Amino acid sequence: MAAIGQSNAASLDTMNDVATAIQACWTPPADAGNSTVTLSFSFRRDGTLIGPPKPTAIKVAGDEKARKAFVDAATAALQNCLPLTFSPALAKGVAGNVFTLQFKSPKQ
């Protein structure tokens, strides 16, 4: 019988598990107010991204510099969490599908 994946890195079984894992990497910029950005992205079976994530909805308090910093922080959070470790069933289902995830700053 083959061993199940990497025992040290818990495999993710659902997209909710994936969202929780990515959110754990998220640190909003200081003084971001009540801002959000939604990123759209696709995974390969190995837990890496197919291409760069794309911001699809941006609501950031402040000027263009603040907006760019917030979007960059969300993109970095996603990329810094990779690669993710998917369960075999999830890996089969996620490959090539487009997902979205909202990154929020806590209200100050």
mmCIF file of C-alpha atoms in Angstrom:
data_model
loop_
_atom_site.group_PDB
_atom_site.id
_atom_site.type_symbol
_atom_site.label_atom_id
_atom_site.label_comp_id
_atom_site.label_asym_id
_atom_site.label_seq_id
_atom_site.Cartn_x
_atom_site.Cartn_y
_atom_site.Cartn_z
ATOM 1 C CA MET A 1 0.000 0.000 0.000
ATOM 2 C CA ALA A 2 1.374 3.415 -0.958
ATOM 3 C CA ALA A 3 1.812 6.131 1.654
ATOM 4 C CA ILE A 4 -0.646 9.009 1.456
ATOM 5 C CA GLY A 5 1.054 12.148 0.125
ATOM 6 C CA GLN A 6 3.272 14.331 2.238
ATOM 7 C CA SER A 7 2.340 13.724 5.850
ATOM 8 C CA ASN A 8 3.975 16.954 7.060
ATOM 9 C CA ALA A 9 2.008 19.170 4.679
ATOM 10 C CA ALA A 10 -1.665 18.472 5.248
ATOM 11 C CA SER A 11 -3.435 18.020 1.942
ATOM 12 C CA LEU A 12 -6.360 20.283 1.173
ATOM 13 C CA ASP A 13 -9.611 18.451 0.495
ATOM 14 C CA THR A 14 -12.021 21.265 -0.422
ATOM 15 C CA MET A 15 -11.917 24.750 -1.909
ATOM 16 C CA ASN A 16 -12.869 26.064 1.545
ATOM 17 C CA ASP A 17 -9.643 24.471 2.844
ATOM 18 C CA VAL A 18 -7.755 26.190 0.012
ATOM 19 C CA ALA A 19 -9.312 29.582 0.846
ATOM 20 C CA THR A 20 -8.461 29.156 4.539
ATOM 21 C CA ALA A 21 -4.849 28.259 3.701
ATOM 22 C CA ILE A 22 -4.439 31.288 1.424
ATOM 23 C CA GLN A 23 -6.111 33.655 3.894
ATOM 24 C CA ALA A 24 -3.582 32.513 6.520
ATOM 25 C CA CYS A 25 -0.853 34.042 4.305
ATOM 26 C CA TRP A 26 -2.702 37.378 3.967
ATOM 27 C CA THR A 27 -1.514 40.473 5.772
ATOM 28 C CA PRO A 28 -3.264 43.636 4.566
ATOM 29 C CA PRO A 29 -1.179 46.791 4.236
ATOM 30 C CA ALA A 30 -1.255 49.116 7.233
ATOM 31 C CA ASP A 31 -3.877 51.865 7.058
ATOM 32 C CA ALA A 32 -5.819 50.076 4.316
ATOM 33 C CA GLY A 33 -9.126 51.055 5.895
ATOM 34 C CA ASN A 34 -12.080 48.954 4.791
ATOM 35 C CA SER A 35 -10.656 47.720 1.480
ATOM 36 C CA THR A 36 -11.173 44.587 -0.585
ATOM 37 C CA VAL A 37 -9.790 43.014 -3.730
ATOM 38 C CA THR A 38 -11.017 39.878 -5.444
ATOM 39 C CA LEU A 39 -8.422 37.868 -7.343
ATOM 40 C CA SER A 40 -9.226 35.424 -10.131
ATOM 41 C CA PHE A 41 -6.781 32.552 -10.700
ATOM 42 C CA SER A 42 -6.392 28.950 -11.819
ATOM 43 C CA PHE A 43 -4.370 26.112 -10.336
ATOM 44 C CA ARG A 44 -2.418 23.273 -11.824
ATOM 45 C CA ARG A 45 -2.775 19.859 -10.178
ATOM 46 C CA ASP A 46 0.589 20.393 -8.450
ATOM 47 C CA GLY A 47 -0.763 23.383 -6.489
ATOM 48 C CA THR A 48 0.959 26.096 -8.537
ATOM 49 C CA LEU A 49 -0.807 28.804 -10.534
ATOM 50 C CA ILE A 50 -1.515 28.821 -14.240
ATOM 51 C CA GLY A 51 -0.436 32.365 -15.042
ATOM 52 C CA PRO A 52 -0.619 35.385 -12.736
ATOM 53 C CA PRO A 53 -3.713 36.113 -10.634
ATOM 54 C CA LYS A 54 -5.949 38.875 -11.990
ATOM 55 C CA PRO A 55 -7.763 41.430 -9.834
ATOM 56 C CA THR A 56 -11.451 41.362 -10.802
ATOM 57 C CA ALA A 57 -13.031 43.654 -8.200
ATOM 58 C CA ILE A 58 -11.087 46.343 -6.359
ATOM 59 C CA LYS A 59 -12.464 48.609 -3.618
ATOM 60 C CA VAL A 60 -9.540 50.319 -1.947
ATOM 61 C CA ALA A 61 -9.611 53.420 0.217
ATOM 62 C CA GLY A 62 -7.053 56.003 -0.858
ATOM 63 C CA ASP A 63 -5.177 56.967 -3.991
ATOM 64 C CA GLU A 64 -3.724 54.904 -6.842
ATOM 65 C CA LYS A 65 -0.604 54.161 -4.788
ATOM 66 C CA ALA A 66 -2.747 52.711 -1.954
ATOM 67 C CA ARG A 67 -4.759 50.718 -4.493
ATOM 68 C CA LYS A 68 -1.622 49.254 -6.063
ATOM 69 C CA ALA A 69 -0.133 48.402 -2.647
ATOM 70 C CA PHE A 70 -3.310 46.575 -1.595
ATOM 71 C CA VAL A 71 -3.597 44.590 -4.840
ATOM 72 C CA ASP A 72 0.131 43.775 -4.745
ATOM 73 C CA ALA A 73 -0.172 42.562 -1.131
ATOM 74 C CA ALA A 74 -3.083 40.257 -2.036
ATOM 75 C CA THR A 75 -1.223 38.900 -5.062
ATOM 76 C CA ALA A 76 1.911 38.336 -2.946
ATOM 77 C CA ALA A 77 -0.127 36.540 -0.256
ATOM 78 C CA LEU A 78 -1.478 34.129 -2.849
ATOM 79 C CA GLN A 79 1.904 33.523 -4.490
ATOM 80 C CA ASN A 80 3.727 33.167 -1.147
ATOM 81 C CA CYS A 81 1.374 30.345 -0.112
ATOM 82 C CA LEU A 82 2.196 28.240 -3.139
ATOM 83 C CA PRO A 83 2.526 25.500 -3.950
ATOM 84 C CA LEU A 84 -0.522 24.181 -2.130
ATOM 85 C CA THR A 85 -0.884 20.468 -1.445
ATOM 86 C CA PHE A 86 -4.168 19.187 -2.853
ATOM 87 C CA SER A 87 -5.740 15.848 -2.027
ATOM 88 C CA PRO A 88 -5.790 13.582 -5.117
ATOM 89 C CA ALA A 89 -9.526 14.152 -5.604
ATOM 90 C CA LEU A 90 -9.243 17.935 -5.325
ATOM 91 C CA ALA A 91 -6.185 18.006 -7.605
ATOM 92 C CA LYS A 92 -8.196 16.230 -10.282
ATOM 93 C CA GLY A 93 -11.063 18.713 -9.968
ATOM 94 C CA VAL A 94 -9.194 22.029 -9.686
ATOM 95 C CA ALA A 95 -6.838 21.841 -12.629
ATOM 96 C CA GLY A 96 -7.623 24.606 -15.112
ATOM 97 C CA ASN A 97 -10.783 25.870 -13.395
ATOM 98 C CA VAL A 98 -11.031 29.574 -12.590
ATOM 99 C CA PHE A 99 -11.473 30.471 -8.920
ATOM 100 C CA THR A 100 -11.955 33.778 -7.155
ATOM 101 C CA LEU A 101 -11.007 34.784 -3.630
ATOM 102 C CA GLN A 102 -11.674 38.063 -1.845
ATOM 103 C CA PHE A 103 -8.957 39.615 0.301
ATOM 104 C CA LYS A 104 -10.246 42.082 2.925
ATOM 105 C CA SER A 105 -8.623 44.487 5.275
ATOM 106 C CA PRO A 106 -10.169 44.497 8.717
ATOM 107 C CA LYS A 107 -12.111 47.632 9.562
ATOM 108 C CA GLN A 108 -9.902 50.001 11.539
#
